[in-house]
Amino acid sequence: MILRIFIILFSVFGLLFNAQTVKIKRGIVDLEGIHVAKLSYKSGIYTFMDLKETPIYTIEFVDKSVVDSVRDSYIKLKRIYNQDKTLDLDYISPSAFSGEEKSAAYTCVKSLKIIDERGINIKNLDELFKNSPKRKLDTKTKDAYTIRTKIDKLNITVNNVGEILSNGKPVGYFTNLPASFGSDDTVTDKTFVDIEIYDANSKYIGKYITTTKQIKSAGGKTFTLYREMSGRASLLKFPTYKAIAERMAIMDPNFIKIQEKVIVGEVTKDGVQK
């Protein structure tokens, strides 16, 4: 019976602790009426300090586009006294309408456990950097990063005559380019003639339909270049020629091959082989 009462009381105390409210007023982090830390904000970075105003660590919010409509939001955590390592971490918010300031403090208390009723917990902060947790990315975001990695390796550019280059090497070209091409790197004109893409051997790869913002590969795959974004991002009304070439390279892996190894000839100087 006594053990049962003890378990109930322990559970109640646990619930009360987890229900702790985090408040911020005039740069002071308040935990259930107790001042536990201070913070300041400058140039997008939140600096957390102890009550003596000694800076301990910083938090920076990141919200970026990975690829297409997929965005990734996380925080960068960095210590003041040892800035060799920066952690990319997930964050939590007390509500959907919480600002970054409250979300930063809330994450420090509820998720990272580096602020408690005694103040900034240096031991837990050190442990966090020693055994940094992995981010919990959903499948959609993981896939987006995989695609992003492939695109970055291809290093695609489009020159002023419509040639598509990968790492500086011509791999294809656009045809039926609108009149605005050359003066604008985005497809702003709605034409009834599709913009077509060919590889370096003049093999048809696919087309971009300006009226529907849709790419169609020669193999029958389709993709609509319309991004429905949230937060601070806005709708992408017009895609770039580079974005079209990148997406086509993902849709048709045979279009551009990633060169893992660069082969060069013998180095010579003044006709003498080195």
PDB file of C-alpha atoms in Angstrom:
ATOM      1  CA  MET A   1       0.000   0.000   0.000  1.00  0.00           C
ATOM      2  CA  ILE A   2       2.800   2.405   0.918  1.00  0.00           C
ATOM      3  CA  LEU A   3       4.645   1.496  -2.268  1.00  0.00           C
ATOM      4  CA  ARG A   4       1.509   2.202  -4.300  1.00  0.00           C
ATOM      5  CA  ILE A   5       1.087   5.639  -2.677  1.00  0.00           C
ATOM      6  CA  PHE A   6       4.758   6.386  -3.358  1.00  0.00           C
ATOM      7  CA  ILE A   7       4.342   5.496  -7.043  1.00  0.00           C
ATOM      8  CA  ILE A   8       1.260   7.728  -7.333  1.00  0.00           C
ATOM      9  CA  LEU A   9       3.034  10.660  -5.683  1.00  0.00           C
ATOM     10  CA  PHE A  10       6.089  10.157  -7.884  1.00  0.00           C
ATOM     11  CA  SER A  11       3.844  10.180 -10.954  1.00  0.00           C
ATOM     12  CA  VAL A  12       2.109  13.363  -9.816  1.00  0.00           C
ATOM     13  CA  PHE A  13       5.432  15.112  -9.229  1.00  0.00           C
ATOM     14  CA  GLY A  14       6.590  13.921 -12.630  1.00  0.00           C
ATOM     15  CA  LEU A  15       3.517  15.393 -14.294  1.00  0.00           C
ATOM     16  CA  LEU A  16       3.971  18.658 -12.448  1.00  0.00           C
ATOM     17  CA  PHE A  17       7.583  18.892 -13.559  1.00  0.00           C
ATOM     18  CA  ASN A  18       6.708  18.157 -17.175  1.00  0.00           C
ATOM     19  CA  ALA A  19       3.939  20.732 -16.991  1.00  0.00           C
ATOM     20  CA  GLN A  20       6.371  23.467 -16.038  1.00  0.00           C
ATOM     21  CA  THR A  21       5.659  26.695 -17.836  1.00  0.00           C
ATOM     22  CA  VAL A  22       8.473  28.537 -19.577  1.00  0.00           C
ATOM     23  CA  LYS A  23       8.124  32.310 -19.742  1.00  0.00           C
ATOM     24  CA  ILE A  24      10.375  35.040 -21.049  1.00  0.00           C
ATOM     25  CA  LYS A  25      10.077  38.631 -19.907  1.00  0.00           C
ATOM     26  CA  ARG A  26      12.600  41.383 -20.575  1.00  0.00           C
ATOM     27  CA  GLY A  27      15.282  38.885 -21.531  1.00  0.00           C
ATOM     28  CA  ILE A  28      14.843  36.695 -18.442  1.00  0.00           C
ATOM     29  CA  VAL A  29      13.901  33.014 -18.752  1.00  0.00           C
ATOM     30  CA  ASP A  30      11.403  32.140 -16.051  1.00  0.00           C
ATOM     31  CA  LEU A  31      10.592  28.570 -14.995  1.00  0.00           C
ATOM     32  CA  GLU A  32       7.570  28.322 -12.702  1.00  0.00           C
ATOM     33  CA  GLY A  33       8.245  31.762 -11.244  1.00  0.00           C
ATOM     34  CA  ILE A  34      11.978  31.139 -10.837  1.00  0.00           C
ATOM     35  CA  HIS A  35      14.525  33.137 -12.820  1.00  0.00           C
ATOM     36  CA  VAL A  36      16.858  30.539 -14.331  1.00  0.00           C
ATOM     37  CA  ALA A  37      18.685  32.213 -17.228  1.00  0.00           C
ATOM     38  CA  LYS A  38      18.959  35.294 -19.411  1.00  0.00           C
ATOM     39  CA  LEU A  39      19.006  35.658 -23.169  1.00  0.00           C
ATOM     40  CA  SER A  40      19.731  38.332 -25.725  1.00  0.00           C
ATOM     41  CA  TYR A  41      19.090  38.558 -29.451  1.00  0.00           C
ATOM     42  CA  LYS A  42      21.282  40.027 -32.161  1.00  0.00           C
ATOM     43  CA  SER A  43      21.559  39.392 -35.915  1.00  0.00           C
ATOM     44  CA  GLY A  44      19.415  36.248 -35.852  1.00  0.00           C
ATOM     45  CA  ILE A  45      21.279  34.618 -32.957  1.00  0.00           C
ATOM     46  CA  TYR A  46      19.969  34.014 -29.424  1.00  0.00           C
ATOM     47  CA  THR A  47      22.661  34.073 -26.740  1.00  0.00           C
ATOM     48  CA  PHE A  48      21.809  32.256 -23.488  1.00  0.00           C
ATOM     49  CA  MET A  49      23.514  33.519 -20.316  1.00  0.00           C
ATOM     50  CA  ASP A  50      23.468  32.625 -16.655  1.00  0.00           C
ATOM     51  CA  LEU A  51      21.915  35.082 -14.207  1.00  0.00           C
ATOM     52  CA  LYS A  52      25.283  36.843 -13.864  1.00  0.00           C
ATOM     53  CA  GLU A  53      25.050  37.512 -17.637  1.00  0.00           C
ATOM     54  CA  THR A  54      27.934  35.201 -18.521  1.00  0.00           C
ATOM     55  CA  PRO A  55      27.321  33.944 -22.099  1.00  0.00           C
ATOM     56  CA  ILE A  56      27.162  30.130 -22.216  1.00  0.00           C
ATOM     57  CA  TYR A  57      25.790  29.113 -25.625  1.00  0.00           C
ATOM     58  CA  THR A  58      23.934  30.398 -28.687  1.00  0.00           C
ATOM     59  CA  ILE A  59      20.969  29.188 -30.733  1.00  0.00           C
ATOM     60  CA  GLU A  60      20.268  30.100 -34.346  1.00  0.00           C
ATOM     61  CA  PHE A  61      17.104  29.106 -36.214  1.00  0.00           C
ATOM     62  CA  VAL A  62      17.472  27.751 -39.748  1.00  0.00           C
ATOM     63  CA  ASP A  63      14.635  27.448 -42.256  1.00  0.00           C
ATOM     64  CA  LYS A  64      15.767  26.425 -45.720  1.00  0.00           C
ATOM     65  CA  SER A  65      14.516  24.894 -48.926  1.00  0.00           C
ATOM     66  CA  VAL A  66      16.023  21.454 -49.548  1.00  0.00           C
ATOM     67  CA  VAL A  67      14.498  20.697 -52.926  1.00  0.00           C
ATOM     68  CA  ASP A  68      11.137  21.357 -54.601  1.00  0.00           C
ATOM     69  CA  SER A  69       8.434  21.951 -51.959  1.00  0.00           C
ATOM     70  CA  VAL A  70      10.391  20.387 -49.095  1.00  0.00           C
ATOM     71  CA  ARG A  71      11.730  22.726 -46.423  1.00  0.00           C
ATOM     72  CA  ASP A  72      13.765  21.882 -43.350  1.00  0.00           C
ATOM     73  CA  SER A  73      13.632  23.822 -40.092  1.00  0.00           C
ATOM     74  CA  TYR A  74      16.049  23.247 -37.229  1.00  0.00           C
ATOM     75  CA  ILE A  75      18.348  25.026 -34.799  1.00  0.00           C
ATOM     76  CA  LYS A  76      22.125  25.426 -34.653  1.00  0.00           C
ATOM     77  CA  LEU A  77      23.510  25.150 -31.131  1.00  0.00           C
ATOM     78  CA  LYS A  78      27.005  26.449 -30.395  1.00  0.00           C
ATOM     79  CA  ARG A  79      28.937  26.907 -27.146  1.00  0.00           C
ATOM     80  CA  ILE A  80      30.618  30.217 -26.378  1.00  0.00           C
ATOM     81  CA  TYR A  81      33.760  28.832 -24.748  1.00  0.00           C
ATOM     82  CA  ASN A  82      34.383  26.139 -27.384  1.00  0.00           C
ATOM     83  CA  GLN A  83      33.071  26.902 -30.842  1.00  0.00           C
ATOM     84  CA  ASP A  84      34.821  24.065 -32.683  1.00  0.00           C
ATOM     85  CA  LYS A  85      31.589  22.091 -32.901  1.00  0.00           C
ATOM     86  CA  THR A  86      28.095  23.172 -33.930  1.00  0.00           C
ATOM     87  CA  LEU A  87      25.073  20.920 -33.430  1.00  0.00           C
ATOM     88  CA  ASP A  88      22.107  20.803 -35.807  1.00  0.00           C
ATOM     89  CA  LEU A  89      19.101  19.850 -33.680  1.00  0.00           C
ATOM     90  CA  ASP A  90      15.331  19.559 -33.857  1.00  0.00           C
ATOM     91  CA  TYR A  91      13.345  22.068 -31.838  1.00  0.00           C
ATOM     92  CA  ILE A  92       9.903  22.112 -30.270  1.00  0.00           C
ATOM     93  CA  SER A  93       7.419  24.914 -29.654  1.00  0.00           C
ATOM     94  CA  PRO A  94       4.869  25.326 -26.864  1.00  0.00           C
ATOM     95  CA  SER A  95       2.229  26.201 -29.462  1.00  0.00           C
ATOM     96  CA  ALA A  96       1.765  26.783 -33.175  1.00  0.00           C
ATOM     97  CA  PHE A  97       1.911  30.546 -32.578  1.00  0.00           C
ATOM     98  CA  SER A  98       5.131  30.577 -30.560  1.00  0.00           C
ATOM     99  CA  GLY A  99       7.904  32.826 -31.736  1.00  0.00           C
ATOM    100  CA  GLU A 100      11.534  31.806 -32.074  1.00  0.00           C
ATOM    101  CA  GLU A 101      12.504  33.304 -28.710  1.00  0.00           C
ATOM    102  CA  LYS A 102      10.026  31.208 -26.732  1.00  0.00           C
ATOM    103  CA  SER A 103      10.654  28.111 -28.859  1.00  0.00           C
ATOM    104  CA  ALA A 104      14.395  28.407 -28.178  1.00  0.00           C
ATOM    105  CA  ALA A 105      13.897  28.566 -24.407  1.00  0.00           C
ATOM    106  CA  TYR A 106      11.187  25.885 -24.481  1.00  0.00           C
ATOM    107  CA  THR A 107      13.491  23.516 -26.398  1.00  0.00           C
ATOM    108  CA  CYS A 108      16.333  24.120 -23.945  1.00  0.00           C
ATOM    109  CA  VAL A 109      14.093  23.169 -21.007  1.00  0.00           C
ATOM    110  CA  LYS A 110      11.789  20.476 -22.379  1.00  0.00           C
ATOM    111  CA  SER A 111      13.820  18.733 -25.066  1.00  0.00           C
ATOM    112  CA  LEU A 112      17.538  19.347 -24.543  1.00  0.00           C
ATOM    113  CA  LYS A 113      17.369  19.555 -20.728  1.00  0.00           C
ATOM    114  CA  ILE A 114      20.149  22.135 -20.616  1.00  0.00           C
ATOM    115  CA  ILE A 115      18.098  24.569 -18.529  1.00  0.00           C
ATOM    116  CA  ASP A 116      16.383  23.482 -15.314  1.00  0.00           C
ATOM    117  CA  GLU A 117      15.176  25.024 -12.054  1.00  0.00           C
ATOM    118  CA  ARG A 118      18.811  25.587 -11.004  1.00  0.00           C
ATOM    119  CA  GLY A 119      19.765  27.466 -14.159  1.00  0.00           C
ATOM    120  CA  ILE A 120      21.869  26.441 -17.143  1.00  0.00           C
ATOM    121  CA  ASN A 121      22.985  22.849 -16.644  1.00  0.00           C
ATOM    122  CA  ILE A 122      26.618  22.795 -17.848  1.00  0.00           C
ATOM    123  CA  LYS A 123      26.929  19.045 -17.253  1.00  0.00           C
ATOM    124  CA  ASN A 124      23.989  18.298 -19.541  1.00  0.00           C
ATOM    125  CA  LEU A 125      25.288  20.804 -22.094  1.00  0.00           C
ATOM    126  CA  ASP A 126      28.676  19.053 -22.186  1.00  0.00           C
ATOM    127  CA  GLU A 127      26.973  15.677 -22.490  1.00  0.00           C
ATOM    128  CA  LEU A 128      24.873  16.955 -25.368  1.00  0.00           C
ATOM    129  CA  PHE A 129      27.986  17.926 -27.315  1.00  0.00           C
ATOM    130  CA  LYS A 130      29.694  14.659 -26.384  1.00  0.00           C
ATOM    131  CA  ASN A 131      26.794  12.490 -27.546  1.00  0.00           C
ATOM    132  CA  SER A 132      24.837  14.681 -29.930  1.00  0.00           C
ATOM    133  CA  PRO A 133      21.393  13.278 -30.784  1.00  0.00           C
ATOM    134  CA  LYS A 134      20.456  12.512 -34.370  1.00  0.00           C
ATOM    135  CA  ARG A 135      17.754  14.600 -35.978  1.00  0.00           C
ATOM    136  CA  LYS A 136      14.361  12.970 -36.506  1.00  0.00           C
ATOM    137  CA  LEU A 137      13.751  13.564 -40.197  1.00  0.00           C
ATOM    138  CA  ASP A 138      10.624  12.238 -41.860  1.00  0.00           C
ATOM    139  CA  THR A 139      10.841  10.156 -45.034  1.00  0.00           C
ATOM    140  CA  LYS A 140       9.960  13.085 -47.275  1.00  0.00           C
ATOM    141  CA  THR A 141      12.783  15.231 -45.904  1.00  0.00           C
ATOM    142  CA  LYS A 142      15.304  12.361 -46.046  1.00  0.00           C
ATOM    143  CA  ASP A 143      14.432  11.735 -49.697  1.00  0.00           C
ATOM    144  CA  ALA A 144      14.752  15.448 -50.423  1.00  0.00           C
ATOM    145  CA  TYR A 145      18.282  15.521 -48.970  1.00  0.00           C
ATOM    146  CA  THR A 146      19.222  12.466 -51.071  1.00  0.00           C
ATOM    147  CA  ILE A 147      18.049  14.289 -54.201  1.00  0.00           C
ATOM    148  CA  ARG A 148      19.816  17.466 -53.089  1.00  0.00           C
ATOM    149  CA  THR A 149      23.103  15.543 -52.724  1.00  0.00           C
ATOM    150  CA  LYS A 150      22.784  14.160 -56.262  1.00  0.00           C
ATOM    151  CA  ILE A 151      22.004  17.611 -57.667  1.00  0.00           C
ATOM    152  CA  ASP A 152      24.962  19.194 -55.863  1.00  0.00           C
ATOM    153  CA  LYS A 153      27.324  16.557 -57.292  1.00  0.00           C
ATOM    154  CA  LEU A 154      26.071  17.289 -60.817  1.00  0.00           C
ATOM    155  CA  ASN A 155      26.801  21.024 -60.372  1.00  0.00           C
ATOM    156  CA  ILE A 156      24.530  22.016 -63.255  1.00  0.00           C
ATOM    157  CA  THR A 157      24.687  25.417 -64.943  1.00  0.00           C
ATOM    158  CA  VAL A 158      23.039  26.884 -68.047  1.00  0.00           C
ATOM    159  CA  ASN A 159      25.038  29.304 -70.216  1.00  0.00           C
ATOM    160  CA  ASN A 160      23.767  32.251 -72.259  1.00  0.00           C
ATOM    161  CA  VAL A 161      23.136  30.172 -75.402  1.00  0.00           C
ATOM    162  CA  GLY A 162      21.024  27.517 -73.697  1.00  0.00           C
ATOM    163  CA  GLU A 163      23.730  24.889 -73.210  1.00  0.00           C
ATOM    164  CA  ILE A 164      23.452  22.711 -70.085  1.00  0.00           C
ATOM    165  CA  LEU A 165      26.757  22.041 -68.341  1.00  0.00           C
ATOM    166  CA  SER A 166      27.658  19.646 -65.543  1.00  0.00           C
ATOM    167  CA  ASN A 167      30.856  20.524 -63.674  1.00  0.00           C
ATOM    168  CA  GLY A 168      31.793  22.724 -66.624  1.00  0.00           C
ATOM    169  CA  LYS A 169      31.284  20.014 -69.259  1.00  0.00           C
ATOM    170  CA  PRO A 170      28.488  20.391 -71.893  1.00  0.00           C
ATOM    171  CA  VAL A 171      25.913  17.628 -71.368  1.00  0.00           C
ATOM    172  CA  GLY A 172      22.858  18.958 -73.218  1.00  0.00           C
ATOM    173  CA  TYR A 173      20.909  21.963 -74.388  1.00  0.00           C
ATOM    174  CA  PHE A 174      17.506  23.676 -74.474  1.00  0.00           C
ATOM    175  CA  THR A 175      15.534  24.400 -77.657  1.00  0.00           C
ATOM    176  CA  ASN A 176      12.459  26.569 -78.362  1.00  0.00           C
ATOM    177  CA  LEU A 177      13.690  29.114 -75.854  1.00  0.00           C
ATOM    178  CA  PRO A 178      11.383  32.122 -75.297  1.00  0.00           C
ATOM    179  CA  ALA A 179      12.365  35.667 -76.203  1.00  0.00           C
ATOM    180  CA  SER A 180      13.181  36.554 -72.597  1.00  0.00           C
ATOM    181  CA  PHE A 181      15.964  33.945 -72.393  1.00  0.00           C
ATOM    182  CA  GLY A 182      19.348  35.519 -71.841  1.00  0.00           C
ATOM    183  CA  SER A 183      17.981  38.558 -70.077  1.00  0.00           C
ATOM    184  CA  ASP A 184      16.235  36.497 -67.393  1.00  0.00           C
ATOM    185  CA  ASP A 185      17.261  33.127 -65.928  1.00  0.00           C
ATOM    186  CA  THR A 186      13.651  32.238 -65.109  1.00  0.00           C
ATOM    187  CA  VAL A 187      10.943  31.000 -67.468  1.00  0.00           C
ATOM    188  CA  THR A 188       8.479  33.877 -67.341  1.00  0.00           C
ATOM    189  CA  ASP A 189       6.924  33.632 -70.812  1.00  0.00           C
ATOM    190  CA  LYS A 190       3.928  31.371 -71.350  1.00  0.00           C
ATOM    191  CA  THR A 191       4.407  29.963 -74.845  1.00  0.00           C
ATOM    192  CA  PHE A 192       2.411  27.378 -76.752  1.00  0.00           C
ATOM    193  CA  VAL A 193       5.650  25.774 -77.938  1.00  0.00           C
ATOM    194  CA  ASP A 194       7.218  23.498 -75.319  1.00  0.00           C
ATOM    195  CA  ILE A 195      10.802  24.141 -74.215  1.00  0.00           C
ATOM    196  CA  GLU A 196      12.624  20.934 -75.105  1.00  0.00           C
ATOM    197  CA  ILE A 197      15.767  19.392 -73.626  1.00  0.00           C
ATOM    198  CA  TYR A 198      18.310  17.276 -75.517  1.00  0.00           C
ATOM    199  CA  ASP A 199      21.511  15.625 -74.341  1.00  0.00           C
ATOM    200  CA  ALA A 200      24.971  16.302 -75.813  1.00  0.00           C
ATOM    201  CA  ASN A 201      24.304  13.698 -78.533  1.00  0.00           C
ATOM    202  CA  SER A 202      21.045  15.438 -79.543  1.00  0.00           C
ATOM    203  CA  LYS A 203      18.922  12.701 -77.990  1.00  0.00           C
ATOM    204  CA  TYR A 204      15.511  13.986 -76.846  1.00  0.00           C
ATOM    205  CA  ILE A 205      15.334  13.970 -73.025  1.00  0.00           C
ATOM    206  CA  GLY A 206      12.077  15.740 -72.298  1.00  0.00           C
ATOM    207  CA  LYS A 207      10.226  19.039 -72.277  1.00  0.00           C
ATOM    208  CA  TYR A 208       8.951  21.807 -70.037  1.00  0.00           C
ATOM    209  CA  ILE A 209       5.397  23.083 -70.581  1.00  0.00           C
ATOM    210  CA  THR A 210       5.291  26.763 -69.642  1.00  0.00           C
ATOM    211  CA  THR A 211       1.495  26.939 -69.325  1.00  0.00           C
ATOM    212  CA  THR A 212       1.300  24.205 -66.677  1.00  0.00           C
ATOM    213  CA  LYS A 213       4.822  24.420 -65.150  1.00  0.00           C
ATOM    214  CA  GLN A 214       5.118  20.712 -65.837  1.00  0.00           C
ATOM    215  CA  ILE A 215       8.145  18.687 -66.924  1.00  0.00           C
ATOM    216  CA  LYS A 216       7.657  15.558 -69.019  1.00  0.00           C
ATOM    217  CA  SER A 217      10.538  13.189 -69.649  1.00  0.00           C
ATOM    218  CA  ALA A 218      10.923  11.126 -72.807  1.00  0.00           C
ATOM    219  CA  GLY A 219      10.290   8.063 -70.625  1.00  0.00           C
ATOM    220  CA  GLY A 220       6.850   9.307 -69.598  1.00  0.00           C
ATOM    221  CA  LYS A 221       7.597  10.661 -66.114  1.00  0.00           C
ATOM    222  CA  THR A 222       5.976  13.965 -65.117  1.00  0.00           C
ATOM    223  CA  PHE A 223       6.723  16.572 -62.483  1.00  0.00           C
ATOM    224  CA  THR A 224       4.984  19.873 -61.763  1.00  0.00           C
ATOM    225  CA  LEU A 225       7.278  22.736 -60.804  1.00  0.00           C
ATOM    226  CA  TYR A 226       4.927  24.400 -58.367  1.00  0.00           C
ATOM    227  CA  ARG A 227       5.982  24.808 -54.778  1.00  0.00           C
ATOM    228  CA  GLU A 228       3.462  25.201 -52.038  1.00  0.00           C
ATOM    229  CA  MET A 229       5.571  26.544 -49.200  1.00  0.00           C
ATOM    230  CA  SER A 230       4.852  27.504 -45.634  1.00  0.00           C
ATOM    231  CA  GLY A 231       6.292  29.824 -43.018  1.00  0.00           C
ATOM    232  CA  ARG A 232       8.551  32.570 -44.276  1.00  0.00           C
ATOM    233  CA  ALA A 233       8.729  31.160 -47.820  1.00  0.00           C
ATOM    234  CA  SER A 234       6.540  32.187 -50.721  1.00  0.00           C
ATOM    235  CA  LEU A 235       5.227  30.436 -53.798  1.00  0.00           C
ATOM    236  CA  LEU A 236       7.739  29.863 -56.571  1.00  0.00           C
ATOM    237  CA  LYS A 237       5.896  31.366 -59.524  1.00  0.00           C
ATOM    238  CA  PHE A 238       8.578  30.833 -62.166  1.00  0.00           C
ATOM    239  CA  PRO A 239      11.286  28.127 -62.204  1.00  0.00           C
ATOM    240  CA  THR A 240      14.825  28.762 -63.371  1.00  0.00           C
ATOM    241  CA  TYR A 241      16.295  26.981 -66.397  1.00  0.00           C
ATOM    242  CA  LYS A 242      18.809  25.490 -63.998  1.00  0.00           C
ATOM    243  CA  ALA A 243      15.994  24.051 -61.836  1.00  0.00           C
ATOM    244  CA  ILE A 244      14.390  22.486 -64.919  1.00  0.00           C
ATOM    245  CA  ALA A 245      17.678  20.850 -65.955  1.00  0.00           C
ATOM    246  CA  GLU A 246      18.291  19.619 -62.399  1.00  0.00           C
ATOM    247  CA  ARG A 247      14.849  18.048 -62.136  1.00  0.00           C
ATOM    248  CA  MET A 248      15.211  16.406 -65.543  1.00  0.00           C
ATOM    249  CA  ALA A 249      18.538  14.925 -64.431  1.00  0.00           C
ATOM    250  CA  ILE A 250      16.766  13.355 -61.435  1.00  0.00           C
ATOM    251  CA  MET A 251      13.851  12.092 -63.540  1.00  0.00           C
ATOM    252  CA  ASP A 252      16.188  10.573 -66.143  1.00  0.00           C
ATOM    253  CA  PRO A 253      19.373   9.221 -64.479  1.00  0.00           C
ATOM    254  CA  ASN A 254      20.855   8.479 -67.924  1.00  0.00           C
ATOM    255  CA  PHE A 255      20.721  12.147 -68.919  1.00  0.00           C
ATOM    256  CA  ILE A 256      23.762  13.199 -66.871  1.00  0.00           C
ATOM    257  CA  LYS A 257      26.137  10.713 -65.265  1.00  0.00           C
ATOM    258  CA  ILE A 258      27.879  11.713 -62.043  1.00  0.00           C
ATOM    259  CA  GLN A 259      31.634  11.446 -62.528  1.00  0.00           C
ATOM    260  CA  GLU A 260      33.124  10.123 -59.296  1.00  0.00           C
ATOM    261  CA  LYS A 261      36.689  10.202 -60.652  1.00  0.00           C
ATOM    262  CA  VAL A 262      38.396  12.810 -62.807  1.00  0.00           C
ATOM    263  CA  ILE A 263      40.929  11.411 -65.283  1.00  0.00           C
ATOM    264  CA  VAL A 264      43.636  13.731 -66.589  1.00  0.00           C
ATOM    265  CA  GLY A 265      46.407  13.192 -69.097  1.00  0.00           C
ATOM    266  CA  GLU A 266      50.141  13.214 -68.494  1.00  0.00           C
ATOM    267  CA  VAL A 267      51.502  16.541 -67.350  1.00  0.00           C
ATOM    268  CA  THR A 268      54.069  18.007 -69.732  1.00  0.00           C
ATOM    269  CA  LYS A 269      56.149  21.143 -69.696  1.00  0.00           C
ATOM    270  CA  ASP A 270      58.046  22.391 -72.730  1.00  0.00           C
ATOM    271  CA  GLY A 271      57.333  19.084 -74.452  1.00  0.00           C
ATOM    272  CA  VAL A 272      58.939  17.046 -71.649  1.00  0.00           C
ATOM    273  CA  GLN A 273      56.799  14.490 -69.792  1.00  0.00           C
ATOM    274  CA  LYS A 274      56.883  14.837 -66.007  1.00  0.00           C
TER     275      LYS A 274
END
